[in-house]
């Protein structure tokens, strides 16, 4: 089989571990909560989900369930996570109840095929510590005049200082401060007073110290080493909920819910998650997720020959907005499966972008708005958005390998294995020119057995997009006047056990096939899970069971974009923590 | 684009040097030399270790022809190392044969073992040699400089995460993300430099600001102390991570305290004016921007590199960093040069056949030294090593108190991801260069081995007093055999 020749990841074949279906499946999906004495002893679990989990169907028809350990080993290990720059800024915004701070931190790098909140790229360094220190001072200076409003008073002395420290501390550290902590942070008021400054200065020092605290900068979830998994407390759950939904720490209402024990009950947890996802901050969180997943941040810096097609900052920004707004629409639409993002017959565009995209500028307004996409124009779904196509084209005449690998890795969650030693990966491409297109070079690779082993997995995924040029415009010919084509054959997985070559006439056909491909459907859920856990997934290894369970839950709830996020929360293991070995 | 990297207002502690831009650079005392001054004492593990990476390597045959086995080739890629030859040991015949791609062998360079994972997310299987020395050179694996590991790199290919990352921790994680913009590197470096002492009679520094900053950090440190204790209930790996953070907070707090005690400055001040140069890829790419066949202005890129190298050298000379890596072009990077470029009295006219150096030249190197591919690859390698030479020469201008330069007194290693190259990514005969490391290693002569590169790394470690194996090979006999030949 082609995939295995190249060592490619085959999630469905390899994940399925061959188990006795009924019993193992039941154990898999309900395993972690069942039989846990802590649950039995805890009266607050009265309205935990009933054992209907056991009847949960598999994510895809015919998919065999993953064998689960039915014990703590299925609780995913989430390593100690430092907040990303985005999460730091948003958390302070939420704590101070501000829409924008007006002071920014340097944005870190994205993990390969991942996100900026990935533990792999969140390194600690002297530069980071100093940049936080400098940034916190700037933020504190900005909000100094408004600290009275937060405290409700502005007089030195225990009641006012304590109230301020307790409340701001609770919001930023996402947990009530103990007496020792209150005393420690509160002592900064005295430092300000001794220097002849006012209450506001003392308050800014407390704010700066809280931002520098490990309880703010890291998501601390103590768990015994090599010990059993434990249930998270309400505040820890609030933290997980808020970072997933908003990309920030919890607001006061969520912390209040944690304090009252609401989050210890499944209904309370779901209700709060629902509230968070309806809040405008959820759109901010979603934008981070989408932007980092699809590499939309590349659009601003992608360099292209602009002599014929000027790509101003406004057009580039419109390109980003188009994708973000489509995903926002899908987050609100809970009746439509997320995979229809790939075949959405409408988009959100400005007149400027509509002209570039060729979707009928006459129908677009000056401001951003929804535009229907009839069959007589080239766009359909997010993969045909001009910005995405431009960001991953690789050149003015788009590179087949670049686009193909992007679809393969980012959209289908597949991993090409690295070629072994002494494999000739010089592709022997003929220089592009009249009579030589990227597609022709790719066809030549397909004739070579060594090349074909890997390239057949991803090259064909770029073929349907050949008529979208390096700026994402629809063109009939490339820069060398070669006629371009969009037909081809796709290696299609309509179900976990069905793998077949499917011809398509054009990119619209291809996108319909893609939206039915289980790799794509599964990848949507995997990306949300990866974002939620802040690390790459080992879908063939230790993460096989929880990832399967989350997919199954999302399927049960219709696979809408909302359902993909909710499935992470509804999985019993969301409420558990296990220490890294 | 204006290039004007100037250094100003420098208060040297002991000695001075004249920088490339003509101003003075302060040089802190190198404790490496101080420690070695004791008669009869065992040599301590070096206090510093820096690696230099350049892309695409140098074919083994060119090493042989340059150092005597045959007529000199034109262009001759190893020419730039001749000026510093008396201070370097230059090695070939070192193989890192497990790697199949630029990304894998780029990680293998300095770690001695192929990277693992998919092409886009390859990670190390062990620490790079600079990190091994750091760990063994200081209690707790932390040096006293504010930046534990400094990484800087100028490159174009951003597809593969590991291609421009060449300093790795033992757990396979990058030790430091590389700075790719000169101005950002400058800000990071100089933001951590001690402030200059204010001139006599000038307004006093804002001592209140220092008091507040210190109080804030003191409070945060108490929190870290709790969370790094057993009582916190975190796993040992989590506590280790927080301890790293605590050390960084402590270091920052100490510097603020020092600033306060000194009245706003120290005598070891190092001050630079900001470089007026950008490494923006968009600014350097002239045609085919963003593609694998991008055209890059070779002259302008060189100037960008020189500004980066100057800033990095300044960080070393001011003791802001002691360990790390600087990289000129990521492993497997693709560029095309159209412009003529001058190296000393030679004018190199890069032939442009519409494809990148990567595909046109390195992957087509064959036996015919007069083929266009071989000539083109040598041109590009000459360009690469000229950039390496620039950085090494900067280090050779930093004077230490015993008359040695930074380059002479400290281990500095140079290497690449490819050896013989060609279509099969041959990683045989990967060029390695190491400085004398304060008289530990032979210099002034080339060496030809036929062994795994990790045996060389292990020999270097042993020669530096680090009794530890790293990389693919754990063969003590091979290590000792190499050591016997390179040890001074």
Coordinates of N, CA, C and O in Angstrom, one line a residue, chain A residues 236-299:
Chain A
X236 N -9.6 24.9 39.0 CA -8.8 24.4 37.9 C -9.6 24.1 36.6 O -9.2 24.3 35.5
X237 N -10.8 23.7 36.9 CA -11.8 23.4 35.8 C -12.1 24.8 35.1 O -12.2 24.9 33.9
X238 N -12.3 25.8 35.9 CA -12.6 27.1 35.4 C -11.5 27.6 34.5 O -11.7 28.2 33.4
X239 N -10.3 27.3 34.9 CA -9.1 27.7 34.1 C -9.1 27.0 32.8 O -8.9 27.6 31.7
X240 N -9.3 25.7 32.8 CA -9.3 24.9 31.6 C -10.4 25.4 30.6 O -10.2 25.5 29.4
X241 N -11.5 25.6 31.2 CA -12.7 26.1 30.4 C -12.4 27.4 29.7 O -12.6 27.5 28.5
X242 N -11.9 28.3 30.5 CA -11.7 29.7 30.0 C -10.6 29.7 28.9 O -10.7 30.4 27.9
X243 N -9.5 29.0 29.1 CA -8.4 29.0 28.1 C -8.9 28.3 26.9 O -8.5 28.7 25.8
X244 N -9.7 27.3 27.0 CA -10.2 26.7 25.7 C -11.2 27.6 25.0 O -11.1 27.8 23.8
X245 N -12.1 28.2 25.7 CA -13.1 29.0 25.1 C -12.6 30.4 24.7 O -13.0 30.9 23.6
X246 N -11.8 31.0 25.5 CA -11.4 32.4 25.3 C -10.0 32.6 25.0 O -9.6 33.7 24.6
X247 N -9.1 31.6 25.3 CA -7.7 31.9 25.3 C -7.3 32.8 26.4 O -6.3 33.5 26.2
X248 N -8.0 32.8 27.5 CA -7.6 33.7 28.6 C -8.0 33.0 29.9 O -8.6 31.9 29.9
X249 N -7.7 33.6 31.0 CA -8.1 33.1 32.3 C -9.6 33.4 32.5 O -10.2 34.1 31.7
X250 N -10.2 32.8 33.5 CA -11.6 32.9 33.8 C -12.0 34.4 34.2 O -11.2 35.1 34.8
X251 N -13.3 34.7 33.9 CA -13.8 36.0 34.5 C -14.3 35.8 35.9 O -14.4 34.6 36.4
X252 N -14.8 36.9 36.5 CA -15.3 36.8 37.8 C -16.5 35.9 38.0 O -16.6 35.1 39.0
X253 N -17.3 35.9 37.0 CA -18.5 35.0 37.1 C -18.2 33.5 37.1 O -18.7 32.7 37.8
X254 N -17.2 33.2 36.3 CA -16.8 31.8 36.2 C -16.1 31.4 37.5 O -16.3 30.3 38.0
X255 N -15.3 32.3 38.1 CA -14.7 32.0 39.4 C -15.7 31.9 40.5 O -15.6 31.0 41.4
X256 N -16.8 32.7 40.4 CA -17.8 32.6 41.4 C -18.5 31.2 41.3 O -18.8 30.5 42.3
X257 N -18.7 30.8 40.0 CA -19.3 29.4 39.8 C -18.4 28.3 40.4 O -18.9 27.4 41.0
X258 N -17.1 28.5 40.2 CA -16.2 27.5 40.8 C -16.3 27.5 42.3 O -16.3 26.5 42.9
X259 N -16.4 28.7 42.9 CA -16.4 28.8 44.3 C -17.7 28.1 44.9 O -17.7 27.5 45.9
X260 N -18.8 28.3 44.1 CA -20.1 27.7 44.6 C -20.1 26.2 44.3 O -21.1 25.5 44.7
X261 N -19.1 25.7 43.6 CA -19.2 24.2 43.3 C -19.9 23.9 42.1 O -20.2 22.7 41.8
X262 N -20.4 24.9 41.3 CA -21.2 24.6 40.1 C -20.5 23.7 39.1 O -21.0 22.9 38.4
X263 N -19.1 23.9 39.0 CA -18.4 23.2 38.0 C -18.1 21.8 38.4 O -17.6 21.0 37.5
X264 N -18.4 21.4 39.6 CA -18.2 20.0 40.0 C -19.3 19.2 39.4 O -19.2 17.9 39.5
X265 N -20.3 19.8 38.9 CA -21.4 19.0 38.3 C -21.4 19.2 36.8 O -21.2 20.3 36.4
X266 N -21.7 18.2 36.2 CA -21.6 18.2 34.7 C -22.5 19.3 34.1 O -22.1 20.0 33.2
X267 N -23.7 19.5 34.7 CA -24.6 20.5 34.2 C -24.1 21.9 34.4 O -24.2 22.7 33.5
X268 N -23.4 22.1 35.5 CA -22.9 23.4 35.8 C -21.7 23.7 34.8 O -21.6 24.8 34.3
X269 N -20.9 22.7 34.6 CA -19.8 22.8 33.7 C -20.2 23.2 32.3 O -19.8 24.1 31.6
X270 N -21.2 22.4 31.8 CA -21.8 22.6 30.5 C -22.4 24.0 30.4 O -22.2 24.7 29.4
X271 N -23.1 24.4 31.4 CA -23.8 25.7 31.4 C -22.8 26.8 31.3 O -23.0 27.8 30.6
X272 N -21.7 26.7 32.1 CA -20.7 27.8 32.0 C -20.0 27.8 30.7 O -19.7 28.9 30.2
X273 N -19.7 26.6 30.1 CA -19.1 26.6 28.9 C -19.9 27.2 27.8 O -19.4 28.0 26.9
X274 N -21.2 26.9 27.9 CA -22.2 27.5 27.0 C -22.1 29.1 27.1 O -22.1 29.8 26.1
X275 N -22.1 29.5 28.3 CA -22.0 31.0 28.5 C -20.7 31.6 27.9 O -20.8 32.6 27.1
X276 N -19.7 30.9 28.1 CA -18.4 31.4 27.6 C -18.4 31.5 26.1 O -17.9 32.4 25.4
X277 N -18.9 30.4 25.5 CA -18.9 30.3 24.0 C -19.8 31.3 23.3 O -19.7 31.6 22.1
X278 N -20.8 31.8 24.1 CA -21.7 32.8 23.5 C -21.1 34.2 23.7 O -21.6 35.2 23.1
X279 N -20.1 34.4 24.5 CA -19.5 35.7 24.9 C -18.7 36.1 23.7 O -18.0 35.3 23.0
X280 N -18.6 37.4 23.4 CA -17.7 37.9 22.3 C -16.3 37.5 22.5 O -15.6 37.4 21.5
X281 N -15.9 37.2 23.7 CA -14.5 36.8 23.9 C -14.2 35.4 23.2 O -13.1 35.1 22.9
X282 N -15.2 34.6 23.0 CA -15.0 33.3 22.4 C -14.6 33.5 20.9 O -13.8 32.7 20.4
X283 N -15.1 34.6 20.3 CA -14.6 34.9 18.9 C -13.1 35.2 18.9 O -12.4 34.8 18.0
X284 N -12.7 35.9 19.9 CA -11.2 36.2 20.0 C -10.5 34.9 20.1 O -9.4 34.7 19.4
X285 N -10.9 34.0 21.0 CA -10.3 32.7 21.1 C -10.3 31.9 19.9 O -9.3 31.3 19.5
X286 N -11.4 31.9 19.2 CA -11.5 31.2 17.9 C -10.6 31.7 16.9 O -10.0 31.0 16.1
X287 N -10.5 33.0 16.9 CA -9.6 33.7 15.9 C -8.1 33.2 16.1 O -7.4 33.0 15.1
X288 N -7.7 33.1 17.3 CA -6.4 32.6 17.6 C -6.2 31.2 17.1 O -5.3 30.8 16.4
X289 N -7.2 30.3 17.4 CA -7.2 28.9 17.0 C -7.1 28.8 15.4 O -6.2 28.1 14.9
X290 N -8.0 29.5 14.7 CA -8.0 29.4 13.3 C -6.8 30.0 12.6 O -6.2 29.4 11.7
X291 N -6.4 31.2 13.1 CA -5.3 31.9 12.5 C -4.0 31.0 12.6 O -3.2 30.9 11.7
X292 N -3.8 30.4 13.8 CA -2.6 29.6 14.0 C -2.7 28.3 13.2 O -1.7 27.8 12.7
X293 N -3.8 27.7 13.2 CA -4.0 26.4 12.5 C -3.7 26.6 11.0 O -3.0 25.8 10.4
X294 N -4.4 27.6 10.4 CA -4.3 27.8 9.0 C -3.1 28.6 8.6 O -2.9 28.9 7.4
X295 N -2.3 29.1 9.5 CA -1.2 30.0 9.2 C -1.6 31.3 8.6 O -0.9 31.8 7.7
X296 N -2.7 31.8 9.0 CA -3.2 33.1 8.5 C -2.3 34.3 8.8 O -2.3 35.3 8.1
X297 N -1.4 34.1 9.8 CA -0.5 35.2 10.1 C 0.6 35.3 9.0 O 1.3 36.3 8.9
X298 N 0.7 34.3 8.1 CA 1.7 34.4 7.1 C 1.2 35.4 6.0 O 2.0 35.9 5.2
X299 N -0.1 35.6 5.9 CA -0.6 36.4 4.8 C 0.0 37.8 4.8 O 0.3 38.4 3.8

